[in-house]
Coordinates of C-alpha atoms in Angstrom, one line a residue:
Chain J
M98 CA 0.0 -0.2 0.0
S99 CA 1.3 3.4 -0.6
R100 CA 2.1 5.5 2.4
V101 CA 0.9 8.9 2.8
D102 CA 4.1 10.7 2.1
D103 CA 4.4 9.1 -1.2
F104 CA 1.8 11.1 -2.6
S105 CA 2.4 14.2 -4.6
P106 CA 0.3 16.1 -7.1
P107 CA -0.9 15.1 -9.8
L108 CA -2.2 12.0 -9.0
R109 CA -2.3 9.4 -11.2
Y110 CA -5.8 7.3 -11.4
P111 CA -6.4 4.6 -10.9
F112 CA -5.2 4.9 -7.0
A113 CA -4.4 1.9 -4.6
L114 CA -7.0 1.0 -2.4
G115 CA -7.3 0.5 1.2
P116 CA -7.2 -2.5 3.1
H117 CA -10.4 -4.9 2.6
G118 CA -12.0 -2.6 -0.3
T119 CA -11.9 0.6 2.0
P120 CA -11.3 3.9 0.2
P121 CA -7.9 5.1 -1.4
P122 CA -5.7 6.5 1.3
V123 CA -4.9 9.0 -1.1
I124 CA -8.5 10.6 -0.8
A125 CA -7.9 11.2 2.7
W126 CA -4.8 12.8 2.1
A127 CA -5.7 14.7 -0.7
R128 CA -8.7 16.2 1.4
K129 CA -6.2 17.1 4.2
H130 CA -3.7 18.8 1.9
H131 CA -5.1 19.4 -1.6
P132 CA -8.7 19.9 -1.4
V133 CA -8.7 20.8 -5.4
C134 CA -6.1 18.3 -6.5
P135 CA -5.0 17.6 -10.1
V136 CA -5.4 14.0 -11.2
L137 CA -4.1 12.5 -14.5
L138 CA -6.7 10.0 -15.8
P139 CA -5.6 6.9 -18.0
S140 CA -6.6 8.8 -21.3
G141 CA -3.8 11.2 -20.1
Q142 CA -6.3 14.3 -19.5
Q143 CA -6.0 16.0 -16.3
V144 CA -9.0 16.7 -14.0
W145 CA -9.4 18.3 -10.6
M146 CA -10.6 16.2 -7.8
V147 CA -12.3 17.4 -4.7
T148 CA -12.6 15.7 -1.6
R149 CA -14.1 17.7 0.9
K150 CA -18.1 16.8 1.7
D151 CA -19.0 20.7 1.7
D152 CA -17.0 21.2 -1.8
I153 CA -18.2 17.9 -3.3
T154 CA -22.0 19.3 -2.6
R155 CA -21.5 22.6 -4.3
L156 CA -19.8 21.0 -7.3
L157 CA -22.9 18.6 -7.4
T158 CA -25.7 21.3 -7.1
Q159 CA -24.3 24.6 -8.6
P160 CA -25.3 24.6 -12.7
V161 CA -21.7 25.8 -13.6
F162 CA -20.7 22.5 -13.2
S163 CA -21.9 20.5 -16.0
R164 CA -22.7 16.9 -16.8
D165 CA -22.9 17.5 -20.6
L166 CA -19.3 15.4 -21.5
V167 CA -21.2 15.2 -25.3
Y168 CA -18.3 17.0 -27.3
P169 CA -15.0 16.2 -28.7
G170 CA -12.0 16.3 -26.4
A171 CA -14.1 16.5 -23.3
P172 CA -12.5 14.6 -20.0
R173 CA -13.0 10.8 -20.2
F174 CA -11.4 8.4 -18.0
V175 CA -10.1 6.2 -20.9
G176 CA -12.3 6.9 -24.0
E177 CA -15.9 7.6 -25.3
D178 CA -17.9 5.8 -22.6
F179 CA -21.5 6.4 -21.9
T180 CA -20.8 10.2 -20.8
A181 CA -20.0 10.6 -24.5
V182 CA -23.9 9.4 -25.7
P183 CA -25.9 12.1 -26.6
G184 CA -29.3 12.4 -25.2
G185 CA -28.5 10.1 -22.2
I186 CA -30.0 11.4 -18.7
F187 CA -26.4 11.3 -17.3
N188 CA -25.4 13.9 -20.0
L189 CA -28.0 16.5 -19.7
D190 CA -28.5 19.4 -17.5
G191 CA -31.5 22.0 -16.6
A192 CA -34.6 21.6 -18.1
D193 CA -34.0 18.8 -20.4
H194 CA -32.7 16.7 -17.6
A195 CA -35.4 17.2 -15.7
R196 CA -38.0 16.6 -18.3
I197 CA -36.6 13.0 -18.8
R198 CA -36.0 12.5 -14.9
H199 CA -39.9 13.4 -14.8
I200 CA -40.6 10.1 -17.2
L201 CA -38.6 8.2 -15.2
A202 CA -39.3 9.2 -11.5
P203 CA -42.6 7.4 -10.7
H204 CA -40.5 4.0 -11.3
F205 CA -37.8 4.7 -9.0
T206 CA -39.4 6.4 -5.4
P207 CA -39.3 4.3 -2.5
S208 CA -42.6 2.6 -3.1
A209 CA -42.0 1.9 -6.5
A210 CA -38.6 0.4 -5.3
A211 CA -40.6 -1.5 -2.5
R212 CA -42.6 -3.1 -5.0
H213 CA -39.5 -5.2 -6.5
T214 CA -39.0 -6.9 -2.8
E215 CA -40.8 -9.9 -3.6
M216 CA -38.9 -10.1 -7.4
I217 CA -35.8 -9.8 -5.7
A218 CA -36.3 -12.2 -2.7
R219 CA -37.6 -14.8 -5.4
H220 CA -34.5 -14.4 -7.8
A221 CA -32.0 -14.3 -4.5
E222 CA -33.9 -17.6 -3.3
G223 CA -33.2 -19.7 -6.3
L224 CA -29.5 -18.5 -6.5
L225 CA -29.3 -19.6 -3.0
D226 CA -31.0 -22.8 -3.7
A227 CA -28.3 -23.7 -6.4
M228 CA -25.1 -22.3 -4.0
E229 CA -26.6 -24.7 -1.4
T230 CA -26.8 -27.8 -3.4
G231 CA -23.5 -26.7 -5.0
L232 CA -19.9 -26.7 -4.0
N233 CA -19.3 -25.8 -0.3
P234 CA -16.8 -23.6 0.0
A235 CA -18.1 -21.4 -3.2
D236 CA -17.1 -18.2 -4.7
L237 CA -20.3 -15.6 -3.5
V238 CA -19.4 -13.4 -6.5
E239 CA -19.9 -16.3 -8.9
A240 CA -22.8 -17.9 -7.1
Y241 CA -24.6 -14.8 -5.9
A242 CA -23.3 -11.3 -6.1
A243 CA -22.9 -11.5 -10.1
P244 CA -25.6 -12.9 -11.2
L245 CA -28.4 -11.6 -8.8
P246 CA -28.1 -8.0 -10.2
L247 CA -28.4 -8.9 -13.6
R248 CA -31.4 -10.9 -13.1
V249 CA -33.2 -8.5 -11.0
S250 CA -32.4 -5.7 -13.4
C251 CA -33.4 -7.5 -16.6
E252 CA -36.8 -8.0 -14.8
V253 CA -37.2 -4.6 -14.0
L254 CA -36.1 -3.2 -17.3
G255 CA -38.6 -6.2 -18.9
I256 CA -35.7 -7.3 -21.1
P257 CA -34.6 -11.0 -21.9
L258 CA -31.7 -12.2 -19.8
E259 CA -30.1 -13.9 -22.1
Q260 CA -30.1 -11.0 -24.5
R261 CA -28.6 -9.1 -22.1
A262 CA -25.9 -11.6 -20.8
A263 CA -24.5 -11.3 -24.4
Y264 CA -23.4 -7.8 -23.8
L265 CA -22.0 -8.2 -20.3
D266 CA -18.2 -7.8 -21.9
A267 CA -19.4 -4.5 -23.5
F268 CA -20.8 -3.0 -20.3
R269 CA -17.5 -4.3 -18.4
T270 CA -15.3 -2.8 -21.0
Q271 CA -17.1 0.4 -20.8
T272 CA -15.8 0.7 -17.1
S273 CA -12.3 -1.0 -17.6
L274 CA -9.3 1.0 -16.8
V275 CA -7.1 -1.2 -18.5
V276 CA -8.3 -1.1 -22.2
S277 CA -7.4 1.3 -25.2
A278 CA -10.2 4.5 -26.1
A279 CA -11.2 2.5 -29.2
D280 CA -12.2 -0.8 -27.1
V281 CA -14.6 1.8 -25.1
A282 CA -15.9 3.4 -27.9
A283 CA -16.6 0.0 -29.4
A284 CA -18.5 -1.4 -26.2
T285 CA -20.4 1.8 -26.0
A286 CA -21.4 1.2 -29.8
A287 CA -22.1 -2.5 -28.9
T288 CA -24.4 -1.1 -25.8
L289 CA -26.0 1.1 -28.7
D290 CA -26.8 -1.5 -30.6
L291 CA -28.4 -3.7 -28.0
T292 CA -30.4 -0.7 -26.8
E293 CA -31.6 -0.2 -30.5
Q294 CA -32.5 -4.2 -30.5
I295 CA -34.7 -3.8 -27.0
I296 CA -36.3 -0.6 -28.1
K297 CA -37.5 -2.2 -31.2
A298 CA -39.0 -4.8 -29.2
K299 CA -40.8 -2.5 -27.4
R300 CA -42.3 -0.5 -30.0
A301 CA -43.3 -3.7 -31.5
D302 CA -45.1 -5.0 -28.7
G303 CA -46.4 -1.5 -27.5
D304 CA -44.7 -2.3 -24.2
H305 CA -44.9 0.7 -22.2
N306 CA -44.2 -0.8 -18.7
G307 CA -41.4 -0.1 -16.3
P308 CA -38.6 2.9 -16.8
L309 CA -37.6 1.2 -20.5
G310 CA -41.4 1.4 -21.5
A311 CA -42.1 4.9 -20.4
L312 CA -39.2 6.2 -22.2
V313 CA -40.6 4.3 -25.0
G314 CA -43.9 5.6 -24.6
A315 CA -42.8 9.3 -23.8
E316 CA -41.2 9.4 -27.1
A317 CA -44.3 8.1 -29.1
E318 CA -46.0 11.0 -27.4
G319 CA -43.3 13.5 -28.7
V320 CA -42.0 14.4 -25.0
L321 CA -38.6 13.2 -25.6
S322 CA -36.8 12.6 -28.8
D323 CA -35.6 9.3 -30.6
E324 CA -32.0 10.3 -29.4
E325 CA -32.8 11.2 -26.3
L326 CA -34.7 7.7 -26.0
H327 CA -31.7 5.9 -27.2
G328 CA -29.2 7.6 -24.9
T329 CA -31.3 7.1 -21.8
A330 CA -32.1 3.6 -22.4
S331 CA -28.5 2.5 -22.9
Y332 CA -27.4 4.6 -19.6
L333 CA -30.3 2.3 -17.8
L334 CA -28.8 -0.9 -19.1
V335 CA -25.4 0.0 -18.4
T336 CA -26.0 1.3 -14.9
G337 CA -29.2 -1.1 -14.2
S338 CA -27.0 -4.2 -12.9
E339 CA -23.2 -4.1 -13.1
P340 CA -23.0 -1.1 -10.4
L341 CA -25.0 -3.2 -7.7
V342 CA -22.4 -6.3 -7.9
P343 CA -19.9 -4.1 -5.9
P344 CA -21.8 -3.2 -2.6
L345 CA -23.5 -6.8 -2.8
A346 CA -20.1 -8.3 -2.9
T347 CA -18.1 -5.8 -0.8
G348 CA -20.9 -5.3 1.7
A349 CA -20.9 -9.1 2.4
V350 CA -17.4 -9.2 2.9
T351 CA -17.8 -6.3 5.5
L352 CA -20.6 -7.7 7.5
M353 CA -18.5 -11.1 7.9
R354 CA -15.7 -9.3 9.0
H355 CA -17.8 -7.7 11.3
P356 CA -19.6 -10.6 12.9
D357 CA -21.2 -8.9 16.0
Q358 CA -23.0 -6.4 13.6
L359 CA -24.2 -8.9 11.3
N360 CA -25.6 -11.5 14.0
A361 CA -27.5 -8.6 15.3
C362 CA -29.1 -8.1 11.8
V363 CA -29.6 -11.8 11.4
A364 CA -31.3 -11.6 15.0
E365 CA -33.2 -8.7 14.3
E366 CA -34.0 -8.1 10.5
E367 CA -35.4 -4.7 11.0
L368 CA -31.6 -3.7 11.1
W369 CA -30.9 -4.7 7.4
P370 CA -31.7 -1.0 6.2
Q371 CA -29.4 0.8 8.7
A372 CA -27.2 -1.9 7.9
V373 CA -27.3 -1.2 4.2
D374 CA -26.8 2.7 4.5
E375 CA -23.4 1.9 6.6
V376 CA -22.4 -0.6 4.0
L377 CA -23.2 2.2 1.2
R378 CA -21.8 5.0 3.3
Y379 CA -18.7 2.8 4.0
H380 CA -18.1 1.5 0.3
H381 CA -19.0 3.5 -2.7
N382 CA -19.3 1.5 -5.7
G383 CA -16.5 3.3 -7.5
V384 CA -13.6 5.8 -6.3
L385 CA -13.2 8.7 -8.8
G386 CA -16.8 9.6 -10.1
L387 CA -17.5 10.6 -13.4
P388 CA -16.2 14.0 -14.4
R389 CA -18.1 17.4 -14.7
V390 CA -17.0 20.1 -16.6
A391 CA -16.7 23.7 -15.5
T392 CA -18.4 26.1 -17.8
E393 CA -16.8 29.2 -16.1
D394 CA -14.1 30.1 -14.3
V395 CA -14.4 29.0 -10.4
T396 CA -11.7 29.9 -7.8
L397 CA -11.9 27.1 -5.1
H398 CA -9.4 26.9 -1.8
G399 CA -7.3 29.6 -4.0
V400 CA -7.4 27.0 -7.2
R401 CA -8.5 28.3 -10.2
I402 CA -10.6 25.8 -12.1
A403 CA -11.0 27.2 -15.6
A404 CA -13.7 27.1 -18.0
G405 CA -13.8 23.6 -19.8
D406 CA -11.8 21.8 -17.1
G407 CA -12.9 18.4 -15.8
V408 CA -13.8 18.1 -12.1
C409 CA -14.4 14.7 -10.6
A410 CA -16.1 14.3 -7.0
P411 CA -15.1 10.7 -5.0
M412 CA -18.5 10.0 -3.1
L413 CA -16.0 8.6 -0.7
G414 CA -14.4 11.8 -0.2
A415 CA -17.7 12.9 1.1
T416 CA -18.9 9.7 3.0
W417 CA -15.3 9.7 4.9
D418 CA -15.1 13.0 5.7
P419 CA -14.5 13.3 9.5
R420 CA -16.0 16.8 9.4
H421 CA -19.2 15.1 9.0
Y422 CA -18.7 11.5 10.0
R423 CA -17.1 10.8 13.4
H424 CA -14.4 7.9 13.0
P425 CA -15.4 7.4 9.2
E426 CA -12.8 4.3 9.3
K427 CA -15.4 2.3 11.7
F428 CA -17.7 0.5 10.3
D429 CA -21.1 1.0 12.6
I430 CA -24.4 -0.2 11.5
H431 CA -25.9 2.2 14.3
R432 CA -24.3 5.3 12.8
S433 CA -26.7 8.5 12.4
G434 CA -25.9 11.7 10.3
D435 CA -26.5 12.1 6.3
M436 CA -26.7 8.4 5.3
S437 CA -27.7 9.6 1.7
A438 CA -24.5 11.2 0.8
T439 CA -23.0 8.3 -1.2
F440 CA -25.9 8.9 -3.9
G441 CA -25.1 12.6 -4.5
A442 CA -26.5 15.8 -4.0
G443 CA -28.8 18.1 -6.6
P444 CA -30.5 17.3 -9.8
H445 CA -28.5 14.0 -10.8
F446 CA -29.0 12.6 -7.3
C447 CA -29.2 9.0 -7.8
L448 CA -32.2 8.0 -9.7
G449 CA -31.7 4.4 -8.6
G450 CA -30.8 5.3 -4.8
A451 CA -34.2 3.7 -3.2
F452 CA -33.8 0.9 -5.5
A453 CA -30.5 0.1 -4.3
R454 CA -31.3 0.2 -0.9
V455 CA -34.4 -2.4 -1.3
F456 CA -32.3 -4.6 -3.6
L457 CA -29.4 -4.5 -1.0
T458 CA -31.8 -5.0 1.8
T459 CA -33.6 -7.9 0.5
A460 CA -30.3 -9.5 -1.1
Y461 CA -28.5 -9.5 2.5
A462 CA -31.2 -10.7 4.4
A463 CA -32.0 -13.3 2.2
L464 CA -28.3 -14.5 2.0
F465 CA -27.4 -14.3 5.8
R466 CA -31.2 -15.8 6.7
R467 CA -30.4 -19.0 4.6
F468 CA -26.4 -19.1 5.7
P469 CA -26.6 -17.2 9.1
D470 CA -23.0 -18.8 9.9
L471 CA -21.6 -17.7 6.3
F472 CA -17.6 -17.3 6.6
L473 CA -14.7 -16.4 4.4
A474 CA -13.1 -19.2 3.4
V475 CA -9.7 -17.5 2.8
P476 CA -7.9 -14.9 4.9
E477 CA -9.6 -11.3 4.4
D478 CA -6.2 -10.0 3.3
D479 CA -6.4 -12.4 0.3
L480 CA -9.4 -11.2 -1.0
P481 CA -8.6 -10.2 -4.5
W482 CA -9.8 -6.2 -5.3
Q483 CA -10.1 -5.7 -9.2
V484 CA -7.9 -2.9 -9.8
D485 CA -8.4 -2.5 -13.5
I486 CA -12.0 -1.3 -13.4
Q487 CA -13.9 2.1 -12.0
L488 CA -15.8 -0.2 -9.6
I489 CA -14.4 -1.2 -6.3
R490 CA -15.3 -4.7 -6.3
P491 CA -13.5 -8.1 -5.2
A492 CA -12.9 -10.3 -8.2
R493 CA -13.8 -13.7 -5.6
V494 CA -15.4 -13.8 -2.4
P495 CA -14.5 -18.0 -1.1
V496 CA -17.3 -18.5 1.5
C497 CA -18.0 -21.4 3.6
W498 CA -21.3 -22.3 5.5
Chain C
M214 CA 23.1 -16.0 -14.5
P215 CA 22.2 -18.5 -17.3
V216 CA 25.8 -20.0 -17.0
A217 CA 24.8 -20.4 -12.9
I218 CA 22.0 -22.2 -13.9
C219 CA 23.4 -24.6 -16.4
V220 CA 26.5 -25.4 -14.0
F221 CA 24.1 -25.8 -11.1
M222 CA 22.0 -28.4 -13.2
S223 CA 24.6 -31.0 -13.7
A224 CA 24.4 -33.4 -11.0
N225 CA 26.2 -33.1 -7.5
T226 CA 26.8 -29.6 -7.7
H227 CA 27.9 -27.4 -4.7
I228 CA 26.0 -24.1 -5.1
G229 CA 22.5 -24.5 -4.7
D230 CA 22.7 -28.0 -4.6
F231 CA 19.3 -28.8 -6.1
T232 CA 18.9 -31.1 -9.2
V233 CA 16.8 -29.7 -11.7
R234 CA 15.1 -31.4 -14.6
T235 CA 13.1 -30.6 -17.4
L236 CA 10.9 -32.2 -19.7
S237 CA 11.8 -30.5 -23.2
R238 CA 14.9 -28.5 -25.0
R239 CA 12.5 -25.8 -24.6
H240 CA 11.6 -25.8 -21.2
Q241 CA 15.4 -26.2 -20.9
R242 CA 16.1 -23.2 -23.0
I243 CA 13.5 -21.2 -20.9
L244 CA 14.9 -22.2 -17.7
N245 CA 18.3 -21.3 -18.8
R246 CA 17.1 -17.6 -19.5
A247 CA 16.4 -17.4 -15.8
E248 CA 13.9 -14.7 -15.9
H249 CA 11.6 -15.6 -13.5
V250 CA 10.5 -18.6 -11.4
L251 CA 7.3 -19.6 -9.8
I252 CA 7.6 -22.0 -6.7
G253 CA 4.7 -24.4 -6.5
L254 CA 4.2 -25.8 -2.8
S255 CA 1.6 -28.2 -2.1
P256 CA -0.3 -28.4 1.3
F257 CA -1.0 -31.7 3.3
N258 CA 1.8 -34.1 2.3
G259 CA 4.5 -32.6 5.0
Y260 CA 7.1 -32.4 2.0
Y261 CA 7.6 -28.6 2.1
K262 CA 9.1 -28.1 5.8
P263 CA 10.3 -24.6 6.4
R264 CA 13.8 -25.4 5.7
L265 CA 13.1 -26.7 2.3
V266 CA 11.0 -23.8 1.5
R267 CA 14.1 -21.3 2.3
D268 CA 16.5 -23.4 0.5
L269 CA 14.4 -23.4 -2.7
V270 CA 13.4 -19.6 -2.1
A271 CA 17.2 -19.2 -1.8
W272 CA 18.1 -21.0 -4.9
G273 CA 15.4 -19.2 -6.8
H274 CA 16.5 -15.9 -5.6
H275 CA 19.8 -16.5 -6.4
H276 CA 19.4 -17.8 -10.2
F277 CA 16.3 -16.4 -11.5
D278 CA 15.9 -12.6 -12.0
R279 CA 12.8 -12.7 -10.0
T280 CA 10.9 -15.3 -7.7
D281 CA 7.5 -15.8 -7.0
V282 CA 5.8 -18.3 -4.5
F283 CA 2.6 -20.1 -5.4
I284 CA 0.4 -21.8 -2.5
P285 CA -2.8 -23.7 -3.1
G286 CA -5.9 -21.7 -2.7
W287 CA -9.2 -22.4 -1.1
E288 CA -10.0 -25.2 -3.7
T289 CA -7.8 -27.5 -1.7
A290 CA -10.7 -27.6 0.7
H291 CA -12.8 -29.2 -1.9
T292 CA -10.1 -32.1 -2.1
L293 CA -11.1 -32.8 1.5
T294 CA -14.8 -32.6 1.5
G295 CA -14.4 -34.8 -1.9
A296 CA -12.7 -37.4 1.0
G297 CA -15.5 -36.9 3.2
M298 CA -14.5 -34.0 5.4
S299 CA -17.2 -31.6 6.6
P300 CA -16.6 -28.3 4.6
R301 CA -15.9 -26.3 7.9
D302 CA -13.4 -28.6 8.8
A303 CA -11.8 -28.8 5.3
V304 CA -11.8 -24.9 5.1
H305 CA -10.2 -24.9 8.3
R306 CA -7.5 -27.5 7.5
S307 CA -6.8 -25.8 4.1
R308 CA -6.5 -22.4 5.8
R309 CA -3.9 -23.8 8.3
A310 CA -1.9 -25.7 5.8
A311 CA -1.7 -22.4 3.6
K312 CA -0.6 -20.4 6.3
R313 CA 2.0 -22.8 7.4
L314 CA 3.4 -22.4 3.6
R315 CA 2.6 -18.9 3.4
N316 CA 4.6 -18.0 6.7
A317 CA 7.8 -20.2 5.5
A318 CA 7.5 -18.6 2.2
V319 CA 7.5 -14.9 3.5
D320 CA 10.2 -16.1 6.1
A321 CA 12.0 -17.5 3.3
L322 CA 12.0 -14.2 0.8
R323 CA 12.7 -12.0 3.6
S324 CA 15.7 -13.6 4.8
C325 CA 16.7 -13.1 1.0
G326 CA 16.5 -9.2 1.2
D327 CA 13.2 -9.0 0.0
T328 CA 11.2 -5.7 1.2
E329 CA 8.2 -6.8 0.3
P330 CA 7.6 -10.6 0.5
H331 CA 4.0 -10.9 0.9
T332 CA 3.5 -9.5 -2.4
R333 CA 5.7 -12.6 -3.8
V334 CA 3.5 -15.1 -2.1
H335 CA 0.2 -16.3 -4.4
T336 CA -2.9 -18.1 -4.0
S337 CA -5.6 -18.6 -6.8
T338 CA -7.5 -16.0 -4.8
T339 CA -4.8 -13.4 -4.9
L340 CA -4.4 -14.1 -8.4
A341 CA -8.0 -13.5 -9.2
S342 CA -7.2 -9.8 -9.3
R343 CA -5.0 -10.3 -12.3
G344 CA -7.0 -10.2 -15.7
A345 CA -4.5 -12.6 -17.2
Y346 CA -5.1 -15.0 -14.5
T347 CA -9.1 -15.0 -14.6
R348 CA -9.2 -15.1 -18.1
L349 CA -7.3 -18.0 -18.7
H350 CA -9.1 -19.7 -15.5
E351 CA -12.1 -19.1 -17.3
R352 CA -10.8 -20.3 -20.6
V353 CA -9.8 -24.0 -18.8
R354 CA -13.1 -24.1 -17.0
T355 CA -14.5 -23.8 -20.4
E356 CA -12.4 -26.2 -22.1
Y357 CA -12.6 -28.9 -19.4
A358 CA -16.5 -29.1 -20.4
R359 CA -15.4 -29.9 -23.9
D360 CA -11.7 -30.7 -24.4
P361 CA -11.5 -34.7 -23.4
V362 CA -7.6 -33.9 -23.0
V363 CA -8.1 -31.3 -20.7
R364 CA -10.6 -33.1 -18.7
A365 CA -8.8 -36.3 -18.3
A366 CA -5.9 -34.3 -16.9
C367 CA -7.7 -32.4 -14.8
R368 CA -9.9 -35.1 -13.5
E369 CA -7.0 -37.4 -13.1
T370 CA -5.0 -35.2 -11.2
A371 CA -8.1 -34.7 -9.2
R372 CA -8.4 -38.4 -8.3
E373 CA -4.7 -38.6 -7.2
A374 CA -5.1 -35.9 -4.6
L375 CA -8.0 -37.6 -3.4
R376 CA -6.2 -41.1 -3.3
T377 CA -3.9 -39.5 -0.6
H378 CA -7.0 -38.5 1.6
C379 CA -9.3 -41.7 1.6
D380 CA -8.9 -45.4 1.0
G381 CA -9.7 -47.1 -2.3
Q382 CA -10.7 -45.5 -5.6
P383 CA -12.6 -42.3 -5.5
S384 CA -16.0 -42.4 -7.3
E385 CA -16.7 -39.9 -10.0
Q386 CA -18.9 -37.9 -8.0
Q387 CA -16.1 -37.2 -5.6
V388 CA -14.0 -36.5 -8.3
D389 CA -16.6 -33.7 -9.5
L390 CA -16.1 -32.2 -6.1
A391 CA -12.1 -32.1 -6.1
V392 CA -11.7 -31.0 -9.9
S393 CA -11.8 -27.2 -9.1
Y394 CA -8.1 -27.8 -7.4
P395 CA -6.5 -28.4 -10.8
L396 CA -8.5 -26.1 -12.6
A397 CA -7.2 -23.4 -10.5
E398 CA -3.4 -24.2 -11.2
L399 CA -4.0 -25.0 -14.6
P400 CA -3.6 -21.2 -15.6
L401 CA -0.3 -21.4 -14.0
I402 CA 1.4 -24.0 -16.3
L403 CA 0.1 -22.4 -19.2
D404 CA 0.9 -18.8 -19.1
S405 CA 2.5 -18.0 -15.9
P406 CA 4.7 -15.4 -18.1
A407 CA 1.3 -13.1 -18.7
I408 CA 0.3 -13.7 -14.9
F409 CA 3.4 -12.6 -13.8
A410 CA 4.2 -9.8 -16.6
T411 CA 7.1 -11.2 -18.0
E412 CA 8.5 -12.6 -21.3
S413 CA 9.4 -16.0 -20.0
S414 CA 8.7 -17.7 -16.5
V415 CA 9.6 -21.7 -15.5
V416 CA 7.3 -23.2 -12.9
V417 CA 9.1 -25.5 -10.5
Y418 CA 7.8 -28.3 -8.3
H419 CA 9.3 -31.3 -6.5
R420 CA 8.0 -34.1 -9.2
E421 CA 6.4 -34.2 -12.3
L422 CA 2.8 -33.4 -12.7
G423 CA 1.6 -36.8 -14.0
P424 CA -1.6 -36.6 -15.4
L425 CA -1.1 -32.9 -16.3
T426 CA 2.0 -33.4 -18.3
P427 CA 0.1 -34.0 -21.5
L428 CA -1.0 -30.4 -21.1
I429 CA 2.5 -29.0 -20.1
L430 CA 3.7 -30.7 -23.6
G431 CA 1.0 -29.0 -25.5
R432 CA -0.9 -32.3 -26.3
S433 CA -4.3 -30.7 -25.9
P434 CA -5.7 -29.2 -29.0
T435 CA -7.5 -26.2 -27.2
V436 CA -5.4 -25.1 -24.5
W437 CA -1.3 -25.1 -24.7
P438 CA 1.8 -23.5 -23.0
V439 CA 2.9 -20.0 -24.4
A440 CA 6.0 -19.9 -26.0
G441 CA 7.6 -18.5 -23.0
Q442 CA 6.2 -21.0 -20.5
G443 CA 8.8 -23.6 -19.0
F444 CA 8.3 -26.5 -16.1
A445 CA 11.0 -28.1 -14.3
V446 CA 11.4 -30.4 -11.2
V447 CA 13.5 -29.4 -9.0
T448 CA 14.4 -31.8 -5.9
P449 CA 17.0 -31.2 -2.8
P450 CA 20.3 -33.0 -2.8
P451 CA 19.8 -36.2 -0.6
T452 CA 20.6 -35.5 3.0
A453 CA 24.0 -36.9 4.5
L454 CA 21.7 -39.9 5.8
E455 CA 20.2 -40.9 2.5
R456 CA 23.5 -40.7 1.0
R457 CA 24.6 -43.0 3.5
E458 CA 22.1 -45.4 2.8
G459 CA 23.0 -45.2 -0.5

């Protein structure tokens, strides 16, 4: 692991993680010494990184920092990933963003998310049945944490599992940090191909159910353009499942590493929502957060961020900010405070936040109800954390019961 | 360096003392490049005592540019469950065995002056953070399902491992349980250069790998070792007592 005195700006992303999937130590260093810190991305571009919670909130709520990266030369991690897709809700600001969000919002409210509980539990139980009758020890990622989000997301979006599974490599390439810019662009194009197939099928079936159906229906009514339909639908495909793998896998590891708190949840299932909130504070699913771009010059902590500069806000900077969370390095399911910060702030507050909470609550409860004595089959220091993707996740979690 | 290896390979040498045997001229050439050695250790059989691990690591450190050590991972528990042990006991026993080997390897590396010995000791779990390993592992699992050569090699290796833990011939169901162990190790004899980011690499073990030999020699139609992959059997010299006993 890097020592604190090893760091010097500009930092090079990706950063070395802390132990057990905790935030890279460089984030705490930057928060203390360089609250606006230059970072070199794998693409060769340089962006600013802000790491204090108050600054991050400003960044996410002020219109001067735009999400519109749909132009040549925009800051990218590697290449033209989904931030380059025109019309995607992620890439829009102001009224256009609000108009599309208004179409999707009813499908992502807490009560809409809660309606999926039974479906999530059904898929969880199916996977746990197979795990229980298979090899013991087993890899929790392969048996549960990877397939469950995909199955659930396919149901939510109303698309066949096989069709989407065939494009998994494209989704993964879009978040990879060790592929070429051309690979990322090709993966984005492949995802748009899949999006086109799905939209075509939904149009043919007149299927206006679920978030994708709502987008198709809204396009038919002229509420959004064809470009916005495709861009936003492809965004939902990218973000619907893979980003849920990290908290499911990493959270399970952290819970097993804190058996007292895990046992409390197993004994009293009402504690799961609190545990989920703390997992989400403790482990964001990614490190740096996709860039925004300044639309005019801004000075922050004496650093001039020029118009056109990219700025990143690692949510782990906010959720581990000791000014807001006492002993942030302590995993404590009984913690109070702002437990939504992991989902961001402002107009782009994570659309799927309520859904993620319902998903994880249901998934953890099912897993540990089935295997209350689940334990790691390897030393915790052996767990392999993937270093080549934007997400923080273990490649494997061997477990025994 | 390569000269030292060649001298070293002749029988009854003084420095390093180990006997090294390769399976082909190609492996011999790779060995002589002496770029990277991966020392494979195995649990449960009592062969890899701390002193032998120390001597092996010192040998690797002396003769190769880079030395890494591989100790079997959680899949060894499947051999034990296949032999009838409860999963919980199997995992605990596997972890204890791996810990002993790891401690010996870390101590050995440290005594060679390695300042980060932990980073040089690997298991199938730790290697899963490397794309080269996971891609190969996925590939061999796929080929296991359809290539009879891969399948036979892995099943016979699993069967051999089971025989050391149970009486009689293991059943096919027991082999099904235990086959994850050879599958996890196969990537290392096919492309350890990619996994350890080197042009050539020699995997060394204390005996031939028996049923895996056809794969080491490239006899499978679907998976074969890369050009820079070597394999060698490395054995220590006989002890004074063994020498006296002839």
